[in-house]
Amino acid sequence: MTPSDTARPALSAGAQTLDRGLHILELLADAPHGLTVTELATALGVHRAVVYRLVTTLTSRGLVARSDGGRVRLWTGVVRLARGAFSELRTAAMPELETLARDVEATATLSVADGGEAICIAVVEPQNTVMHVAYRTGTRHPLTMGASGKAILAGHAPQPNEPPDVAAARRRGYVQTEGELQSGAVGLAAPIRVGAAPPEASVAVVSLAPLGPECAPRVVDAADRISRALTDAML
């Protein structure tokens, strides 16, 4: 039995193979420059031959690719899978983003974790304000900067050297930041939870004006409603 196996519940042979394949995808998601078969084998605690077979299968599905130098990276098949998940998430979130943008009079955003970054996948700008923050879908920033990323981190177990406001957000259910991504902009975000898994998405509002005390509960409620909509869609 490998060190990796001893840290996990006993699995059937088929389930163990699937578990290891998914673990490889998770490791590669956090390695923008890819990993070698040896590095993957070390991380999983298995023989290189096991990883080689798994990588061969994942390559045939277009989920990973091997460079001439032997490094393994995520490939376009992952984008195809993510697109389906993003579509369902956007569908559940758009009504809440529209309501937030109108009621809070601020730009509302939906972001997801992508490795060590947050990427914005939906934006609704308010139609009832003279000025507001312009935000683009596809915008990326480190999870450790800005309300959207920190809200996602707050839904995970505490990590060494995490930003102090992440710990505070973990207790109160939301995070508020100022000027971290854009000078003068205030952001407030809450994590979107689905089941018992750590959140990988957040809903946020961002404004050039101070956000009132009613804003935090509205954002938290929006995140909760999106979570329920996603959970119901899975039943």
PDB file of C-alpha atoms in Angstrom:
ATOM      1  CA  MET A   1       0.000   0.000   0.000  1.00  0.00           C
ATOM      2  CA  THR A   2       1.326   3.464  -0.890  1.00  0.00           C
ATOM      3  CA  PRO A   3       1.601   6.476   1.460  1.00  0.00           C
ATOM      4  CA  SER A   4      -1.101   8.164  -0.610  1.00  0.00           C
ATOM      5  CA  ASP A   5      -3.447   5.224  -0.109  1.00  0.00           C
ATOM      6  CA  THR A   6      -3.006   5.111   3.671  1.00  0.00           C
ATOM      7  CA  ALA A   7      -4.299   8.673   3.966  1.00  0.00           C
ATOM      8  CA  ARG A   8      -7.529   7.797   2.146  1.00  0.00           C
ATOM      9  CA  PRO A   9     -10.444   5.438   2.852  1.00  0.00           C
ATOM     10  CA  ALA A  10     -10.166   1.973   1.296  1.00  0.00           C
ATOM     11  CA  LEU A  11     -11.306   2.017  -2.336  1.00  0.00           C
ATOM     12  CA  SER A  12     -12.050  -0.668  -4.875  1.00  0.00           C
ATOM     13  CA  ALA A  13      -9.521  -1.067  -7.684  1.00  0.00           C
ATOM     14  CA  GLY A  14     -11.690   0.846 -10.149  1.00  0.00           C
ATOM     15  CA  ALA A  15     -12.478   3.624  -7.688  1.00  0.00           C
ATOM     16  CA  GLN A  16      -8.801   3.888  -6.763  1.00  0.00           C
ATOM     17  CA  THR A  17      -7.826   4.322 -10.411  1.00  0.00           C
ATOM     18  CA  LEU A  18     -10.433   7.053 -10.829  1.00  0.00           C
ATOM     19  CA  ASP A  19      -9.316   8.714  -7.596  1.00  0.00           C
ATOM     20  CA  ARG A  20      -5.705   8.790  -8.743  1.00  0.00           C
ATOM     21  CA  GLY A  21      -6.652  10.158 -12.161  1.00  0.00           C
ATOM     22  CA  LEU A  22      -8.643  12.964 -10.559  1.00  0.00           C
ATOM     23  CA  HIS A  23      -5.771  13.644  -8.167  1.00  0.00           C
ATOM     24  CA  ILE A  24      -3.454  14.074 -11.157  1.00  0.00           C
ATOM     25  CA  LEU A  25      -5.819  16.664 -12.646  1.00  0.00           C
ATOM     26  CA  GLU A  26      -5.920  18.521  -9.319  1.00  0.00           C
ATOM     27  CA  LEU A  27      -2.123  18.552  -9.073  1.00  0.00           C
ATOM     28  CA  LEU A  28      -1.778  19.848 -12.629  1.00  0.00           C
ATOM     29  CA  ALA A  29      -4.363  22.566 -11.968  1.00  0.00           C
ATOM     30  CA  ASP A  30      -1.926  24.047  -9.438  1.00  0.00           C
ATOM     31  CA  ALA A  31       1.123  23.641 -11.714  1.00  0.00           C
ATOM     32  CA  PRO A  32       0.965  26.136 -14.612  1.00  0.00           C
ATOM     33  CA  HIS A  33       4.273  24.852 -16.017  1.00  0.00           C
ATOM     34  CA  GLY A  34       3.257  21.217 -15.726  1.00  0.00           C
ATOM     35  CA  LEU A  35       4.788  18.302 -13.828  1.00  0.00           C
ATOM     36  CA  THR A  36       6.879  15.330 -14.873  1.00  0.00           C
ATOM     37  CA  VAL A  37       5.697  11.752 -14.460  1.00  0.00           C
ATOM     38  CA  THR A  38       8.267  11.371 -11.682  1.00  0.00           C
ATOM     39  CA  GLU A  39       6.937  14.435  -9.842  1.00  0.00           C
ATOM     40  CA  LEU A  40       3.376  13.163 -10.169  1.00  0.00           C
ATOM     41  CA  ALA A  41       4.382   9.714  -8.926  1.00  0.00           C
ATOM     42  CA  THR A  42       6.083  11.259  -5.900  1.00  0.00           C
ATOM     43  CA  ALA A  43       3.048  13.406  -5.101  1.00  0.00           C
ATOM     44  CA  LEU A  44       0.693  10.431  -5.383  1.00  0.00           C
ATOM     45  CA  GLY A  45       3.024   7.999  -3.642  1.00  0.00           C
ATOM     46  CA  VAL A  46       2.832   5.446  -6.464  1.00  0.00           C
ATOM     47  CA  HIS A  47       5.201   3.902  -9.015  1.00  0.00           C
ATOM     48  CA  ARG A  48       5.990   5.830 -12.200  1.00  0.00           C
ATOM     49  CA  ALA A  49       4.430   3.050 -14.278  1.00  0.00           C
ATOM     50  CA  VAL A  50       1.065   3.651 -12.589  1.00  0.00           C
ATOM     51  CA  VAL A  51       1.211   7.358 -13.373  1.00  0.00           C
ATOM     52  CA  TYR A  52       2.328   6.680 -16.936  1.00  0.00           C
ATOM     53  CA  ARG A  53      -0.757   4.505 -17.553  1.00  0.00           C
ATOM     54  CA  LEU A  54      -3.038   7.131 -16.042  1.00  0.00           C
ATOM     55  CA  VAL A  55      -1.454   9.937 -18.064  1.00  0.00           C
ATOM     56  CA  THR A  56      -1.826   7.872 -21.237  1.00  0.00           C
ATOM     57  CA  THR A  57      -5.558   7.476 -20.561  1.00  0.00           C
ATOM     58  CA  LEU A  58      -6.017  11.157 -19.693  1.00  0.00           C
ATOM     59  CA  THR A  59      -4.110  12.119 -22.846  1.00  0.00           C
ATOM     60  CA  SER A  60      -6.399   9.977 -24.997  1.00  0.00           C
ATOM     61  CA  ARG A  61      -9.341  11.937 -23.571  1.00  0.00           C
ATOM     62  CA  GLY A  62      -7.683  15.273 -24.295  1.00  0.00           C
ATOM     63  CA  LEU A  63      -7.558  16.176 -20.607  1.00  0.00           C
ATOM     64  CA  VAL A  64      -3.757  16.386 -20.418  1.00  0.00           C
ATOM     65  CA  ALA A  65      -0.870  16.651 -22.877  1.00  0.00           C
ATOM     66  CA  ARG A  66       2.835  15.787 -22.670  1.00  0.00           C
ATOM     67  CA  SER A  67       5.443  18.167 -24.031  1.00  0.00           C
ATOM     68  CA  ASP A  68       8.562  17.055 -25.881  1.00  0.00           C
ATOM     69  CA  GLY A  69      10.413  17.570 -22.608  1.00  0.00           C
ATOM     70  CA  GLY A  70       8.120  15.117 -20.858  1.00  0.00           C
ATOM     71  CA  ARG A  71       6.164  17.578 -18.731  1.00  0.00           C
ATOM     72  CA  VAL A  72       2.454  16.885 -18.315  1.00  0.00           C
ATOM     73  CA  ARG A  73      -0.015  19.782 -18.496  1.00  0.00           C
ATOM     74  CA  LEU A  74      -3.771  20.207 -18.445  1.00  0.00           C
ATOM     75  CA  TRP A  75      -5.164  20.301 -21.975  1.00  0.00           C
ATOM     76  CA  THR A  76      -8.217  21.528 -23.858  1.00  0.00           C
ATOM     77  CA  GLY A  77     -10.525  18.706 -22.776  1.00  0.00           C
ATOM     78  CA  VAL A  78     -10.564  20.242 -19.310  1.00  0.00           C
ATOM     79  CA  VAL A  79     -11.836  23.495 -20.811  1.00  0.00           C
ATOM     80  CA  ARG A  80     -14.699  21.605 -22.432  1.00  0.00           C
ATOM     81  CA  LEU A  81     -15.689  20.085 -19.092  1.00  0.00           C
ATOM     82  CA  ALA A  82     -15.310  23.405 -17.293  1.00  0.00           C
ATOM     83  CA  ARG A  83     -17.457  25.153 -19.887  1.00  0.00           C
ATOM     84  CA  GLY A  84     -20.371  22.892 -19.008  1.00  0.00           C
ATOM     85  CA  ALA A  85     -19.942  23.558 -15.295  1.00  0.00           C
ATOM     86  CA  PHE A  86     -19.570  27.314 -15.873  1.00  0.00           C
ATOM     87  CA  SER A  87     -22.758  27.361 -17.939  1.00  0.00           C
ATOM     88  CA  GLU A  88     -24.789  25.822 -15.119  1.00  0.00           C
ATOM     89  CA  LEU A  89     -23.195  28.138 -12.565  1.00  0.00           C
ATOM     90  CA  ARG A  90     -23.918  31.216 -14.698  1.00  0.00           C
ATOM     91  CA  THR A  91     -27.529  30.133 -15.205  1.00  0.00           C
ATOM     92  CA  ALA A  92     -28.042  29.837 -11.454  1.00  0.00           C
ATOM     93  CA  ALA A  93     -26.207  33.077 -10.684  1.00  0.00           C
ATOM     94  CA  MET A  94     -27.453  35.555 -13.300  1.00  0.00           C
ATOM     95  CA  PRO A  95     -30.822  36.382 -11.647  1.00  0.00           C
ATOM     96  CA  GLU A  96     -29.034  37.024  -8.358  1.00  0.00           C
ATOM     97  CA  LEU A  97     -26.350  39.163 -10.013  1.00  0.00           C
ATOM     98  CA  GLU A  98     -29.013  41.256 -11.735  1.00  0.00           C
ATOM     99  CA  THR A  99     -30.880  41.761  -8.456  1.00  0.00           C
ATOM    100  CA  LEU A 100     -27.688  42.658  -6.585  1.00  0.00           C
ATOM    101  CA  ALA A 101     -26.540  45.149  -9.214  1.00  0.00           C
ATOM    102  CA  ARG A 102     -29.921  46.882  -9.149  1.00  0.00           C
ATOM    103  CA  ASP A 103     -30.534  46.875  -5.389  1.00  0.00           C
ATOM    104  CA  VAL A 104     -26.989  47.637  -4.203  1.00  0.00           C
ATOM    105  CA  GLU A 105     -26.303  49.984  -7.160  1.00  0.00           C
ATOM    106  CA  ALA A 106     -22.925  48.369  -7.733  1.00  0.00           C
ATOM    107  CA  THR A 107     -21.313  46.069 -10.270  1.00  0.00           C
ATOM    108  CA  ALA A 108     -22.032  42.414  -9.426  1.00  0.00           C
ATOM    109  CA  THR A 109     -19.605  39.651 -10.405  1.00  0.00           C
ATOM    110  CA  LEU A 110     -19.320  35.871 -10.362  1.00  0.00           C
ATOM    111  CA  SER A 111     -15.830  34.374 -10.046  1.00  0.00           C
ATOM    112  CA  VAL A 112     -14.367  30.873  -9.882  1.00  0.00           C
ATOM    113  CA  ALA A 113     -11.033  29.516  -8.695  1.00  0.00           C
ATOM    114  CA  ASP A 114      -8.526  28.545 -11.368  1.00  0.00           C
ATOM    115  CA  GLY A 115      -5.425  27.241  -9.654  1.00  0.00           C
ATOM    116  CA  GLY A 116      -4.097  30.073  -7.520  1.00  0.00           C
ATOM    117  CA  GLU A 117      -6.196  32.698  -9.281  1.00  0.00           C
ATOM    118  CA  ALA A 118      -9.787  33.889  -9.380  1.00  0.00           C
ATOM    119  CA  ILE A 119     -11.303  34.357 -12.828  1.00  0.00           C
ATOM    120  CA  CYS A 120     -14.452  36.386 -13.406  1.00  0.00           C
ATOM    121  CA  ILE A 121     -17.003  34.471 -15.516  1.00  0.00           C
ATOM    122  CA  ALA A 122     -20.029  36.791 -15.313  1.00  0.00           C
ATOM    123  CA  VAL A 123     -20.616  40.512 -14.760  1.00  0.00           C
ATOM    124  CA  VAL A 124     -23.782  42.583 -14.353  1.00  0.00           C
ATOM    125  CA  GLU A 125     -23.371  46.358 -14.216  1.00  0.00           C
ATOM    126  CA  PRO A 126     -26.037  48.550 -12.596  1.00  0.00           C
ATOM    127  CA  GLN A 127     -28.321  50.507 -14.897  1.00  0.00           C
ATOM    128  CA  ASN A 128     -29.457  52.987 -12.251  1.00  0.00           C
ATOM    129  CA  THR A 129     -26.177  54.770 -11.423  1.00  0.00           C
ATOM    130  CA  VAL A 130     -24.275  57.684 -12.926  1.00  0.00           C
ATOM    131  CA  MET A 131     -20.896  55.990 -12.370  1.00  0.00           C
ATOM    132  CA  HIS A 132     -19.914  52.413 -11.613  1.00  0.00           C
ATOM    133  CA  VAL A 133     -16.921  50.093 -11.809  1.00  0.00           C
ATOM    134  CA  ALA A 134     -16.391  48.589 -15.264  1.00  0.00           C
ATOM    135  CA  TYR A 135     -15.433  44.926 -14.928  1.00  0.00           C
ATOM    136  CA  ARG A 136     -14.698  42.429 -17.691  1.00  0.00           C
ATOM    137  CA  THR A 137     -15.370  38.725 -17.833  1.00  0.00           C
ATOM    138  CA  GLY A 138     -12.083  36.872 -18.046  1.00  0.00           C
ATOM    139  CA  THR A 139     -10.384  39.204 -15.569  1.00  0.00           C
ATOM    140  CA  ARG A 140      -7.905  37.291 -13.400  1.00  0.00           C
ATOM    141  CA  HIS A 141      -6.213  38.075 -10.120  1.00  0.00           C
ATOM    142  CA  PRO A 142      -4.542  36.095  -7.314  1.00  0.00           C
ATOM    143  CA  LEU A 143      -6.908  34.457  -4.839  1.00  0.00           C
ATOM    144  CA  THR A 144      -5.042  36.329  -2.111  1.00  0.00           C
ATOM    145  CA  MET A 145      -6.036  39.735  -3.545  1.00  0.00           C
ATOM    146  CA  GLY A 146      -9.512  41.192  -3.882  1.00  0.00           C
ATOM    147  CA  ALA A 147     -12.802  40.213  -2.272  1.00  0.00           C
ATOM    148  CA  SER A 148     -13.776  37.524  -4.803  1.00  0.00           C
ATOM    149  CA  GLY A 149     -10.631  35.459  -4.336  1.00  0.00           C
ATOM    150  CA  LYS A 150     -10.470  35.894  -0.586  1.00  0.00           C
ATOM    151  CA  ALA A 151     -14.095  34.780  -0.231  1.00  0.00           C
ATOM    152  CA  ILE A 152     -13.197  31.517  -1.967  1.00  0.00           C
ATOM    153  CA  LEU A 153     -10.176  31.041   0.310  1.00  0.00           C
ATOM    154  CA  ALA A 154     -12.346  31.744   3.357  1.00  0.00           C
ATOM    155  CA  GLY A 155     -14.453  28.703   2.530  1.00  0.00           C
ATOM    156  CA  HIS A 156     -11.414  26.433   2.759  1.00  0.00           C
ATOM    157  CA  ALA A 157      -9.489  25.203   5.784  1.00  0.00           C
ATOM    158  CA  PRO A 158      -7.043  27.736   7.269  1.00  0.00           C
ATOM    159  CA  GLN A 159      -3.653  27.858   5.553  1.00  0.00           C
ATOM    160  CA  PRO A 160      -0.285  29.098   6.837  1.00  0.00           C
ATOM    161  CA  ASN A 161       0.440  32.737   5.994  1.00  0.00           C
ATOM    162  CA  GLU A 162      -3.036  33.395   4.601  1.00  0.00           C
ATOM    163  CA  PRO A 163      -4.153  37.066   4.561  1.00  0.00           C
ATOM    164  CA  PRO A 164      -5.567  38.096   7.976  1.00  0.00           C
ATOM    165  CA  ASP A 165      -8.911  39.161   6.514  1.00  0.00           C
ATOM    166  CA  VAL A 166      -9.443  35.643   5.136  1.00  0.00           C
ATOM    167  CA  ALA A 167      -9.586  34.291   8.690  1.00  0.00           C
ATOM    168  CA  ALA A 168     -12.030  37.048   9.644  1.00  0.00           C
ATOM    169  CA  ALA A 169     -14.154  36.286   6.589  1.00  0.00           C
ATOM    170  CA  ARG A 170     -14.250  32.615   7.566  1.00  0.00           C
ATOM    171  CA  ARG A 171     -15.956  33.606  10.823  1.00  0.00           C
ATOM    172  CA  ARG A 172     -18.482  36.106   9.461  1.00  0.00           C
ATOM    173  CA  GLY A 173     -19.232  34.579   6.056  1.00  0.00           C
ATOM    174  CA  TYR A 174     -18.041  37.394   3.785  1.00  0.00           C
ATOM    175  CA  VAL A 175     -14.985  39.511   3.047  1.00  0.00           C
ATOM    176  CA  GLN A 176     -14.674  43.215   2.273  1.00  0.00           C
ATOM    177  CA  THR A 177     -11.633  44.813   0.648  1.00  0.00           C
ATOM    178  CA  GLU A 178     -10.674  48.283  -0.507  1.00  0.00           C
ATOM    179  CA  GLY A 179      -8.254  49.341  -3.226  1.00  0.00           C
ATOM    180  CA  GLU A 180      -6.626  45.925  -3.662  1.00  0.00           C
ATOM    181  CA  LEU A 181      -7.380  45.527  -7.372  1.00  0.00           C
ATOM    182  CA  GLN A 182      -8.368  49.066  -8.338  1.00  0.00           C
ATOM    183  CA  SER A 183      -7.576  52.265  -6.495  1.00  0.00           C
ATOM    184  CA  GLY A 184     -10.642  53.558  -4.682  1.00  0.00           C
ATOM    185  CA  ALA A 185     -12.793  50.513  -5.416  1.00  0.00           C
ATOM    186  CA  VAL A 186     -14.533  48.676  -2.582  1.00  0.00           C
ATOM    187  CA  GLY A 187     -15.412  45.000  -2.969  1.00  0.00           C
ATOM    188  CA  LEU A 188     -17.561  42.672  -0.885  1.00  0.00           C
ATOM    189  CA  ALA A 189     -17.889  38.948  -1.624  1.00  0.00           C
ATOM    190  CA  ALA A 190     -19.268  35.705  -0.206  1.00  0.00           C
ATOM    191  CA  PRO A 191     -18.408  32.101  -1.114  1.00  0.00           C
ATOM    192  CA  ILE A 192     -20.812  29.907  -3.076  1.00  0.00           C
ATOM    193  CA  ARG A 193     -21.027  26.488  -1.436  1.00  0.00           C
ATOM    194  CA  VAL A 194     -22.349  23.318  -3.050  1.00  0.00           C
ATOM    195  CA  GLY A 195     -22.782  20.415  -0.662  1.00  0.00           C
ATOM    196  CA  ALA A 196     -19.931  19.656   1.709  1.00  0.00           C
ATOM    197  CA  ALA A 197     -17.159  20.463  -0.776  1.00  0.00           C
ATOM    198  CA  PRO A 198     -15.015  23.581  -0.221  1.00  0.00           C
ATOM    199  CA  PRO A 199     -16.294  26.476  -2.347  1.00  0.00           C
ATOM    200  CA  GLU A 200     -14.651  27.145  -5.696  1.00  0.00           C
ATOM    201  CA  ALA A 201     -16.766  30.192  -6.601  1.00  0.00           C
ATOM    202  CA  SER A 202     -17.911  33.480  -5.105  1.00  0.00           C
ATOM    203  CA  VAL A 203     -20.364  36.279  -5.756  1.00  0.00           C
ATOM    204  CA  ALA A 204     -19.290  39.884  -5.210  1.00  0.00           C
ATOM    205  CA  VAL A 205     -20.211  43.510  -5.627  1.00  0.00           C
ATOM    206  CA  VAL A 206     -17.672  46.232  -6.357  1.00  0.00           C
ATOM    207  CA  SER A 207     -18.266  49.958  -6.086  1.00  0.00           C
ATOM    208  CA  LEU A 208     -16.497  53.309  -6.184  1.00  0.00           C
ATOM    209  CA  ALA A 209     -18.724  54.502  -3.340  1.00  0.00           C
ATOM    210  CA  PRO A 210     -18.845  53.148   0.222  1.00  0.00           C
ATOM    211  CA  LEU A 211     -21.049  50.083   0.606  1.00  0.00           C
ATOM    212  CA  GLY A 212     -23.818  50.416   3.181  1.00  0.00           C
ATOM    213  CA  PRO A 213     -24.404  48.008   6.097  1.00  0.00           C
ATOM    214  CA  GLU A 214     -27.235  46.347   4.172  1.00  0.00           C
ATOM    215  CA  CYS A 215     -24.829  45.191   1.469  1.00  0.00           C
ATOM    216  CA  ALA A 216     -23.158  42.299   3.313  1.00  0.00           C
ATOM    217  CA  PRO A 217     -26.357  40.375   4.138  1.00  0.00           C
ATOM    218  CA  ARG A 218     -27.596  40.894   0.575  1.00  0.00           C
ATOM    219  CA  VAL A 219     -24.421  39.409  -0.905  1.00  0.00           C
ATOM    220  CA  VAL A 220     -24.433  36.494   1.553  1.00  0.00           C
ATOM    221  CA  ASP A 221     -28.106  35.811   0.765  1.00  0.00           C
ATOM    222  CA  ALA A 222     -27.364  35.885  -2.970  1.00  0.00           C
ATOM    223  CA  ALA A 223     -24.538  33.373  -2.512  1.00  0.00           C
ATOM    224  CA  ASP A 224     -26.838  31.121  -0.480  1.00  0.00           C
ATOM    225  CA  ARG A 225     -29.581  31.242  -3.115  1.00  0.00           C
ATOM    226  CA  ILE A 226     -27.111  30.402  -5.883  1.00  0.00           C
ATOM    227  CA  SER A 227     -25.843  27.504  -3.774  1.00  0.00           C
ATOM    228  CA  ARG A 228     -29.378  26.181  -3.293  1.00  0.00           C
ATOM    229  CA  ALA A 229     -30.151  26.522  -7.000  1.00  0.00           C
ATOM    230  CA  LEU A 230     -27.036  24.542  -7.909  1.00  0.00           C
ATOM    231  CA  THR A 231     -27.790  21.884  -5.297  1.00  0.00           C
ATOM    232  CA  ASP A 232     -31.381  21.529  -6.524  1.00  0.00           C
ATOM    233  CA  ALA A 233     -30.142  21.178 -10.107  1.00  0.00           C
ATOM    234  CA  MET A 234     -27.994  18.227  -9.032  1.00  0.00           C
ATOM    235  CA  LEU A 235     -30.909  16.305  -7.474  1.00  0.00           C
TER     236      LEU A 235
END
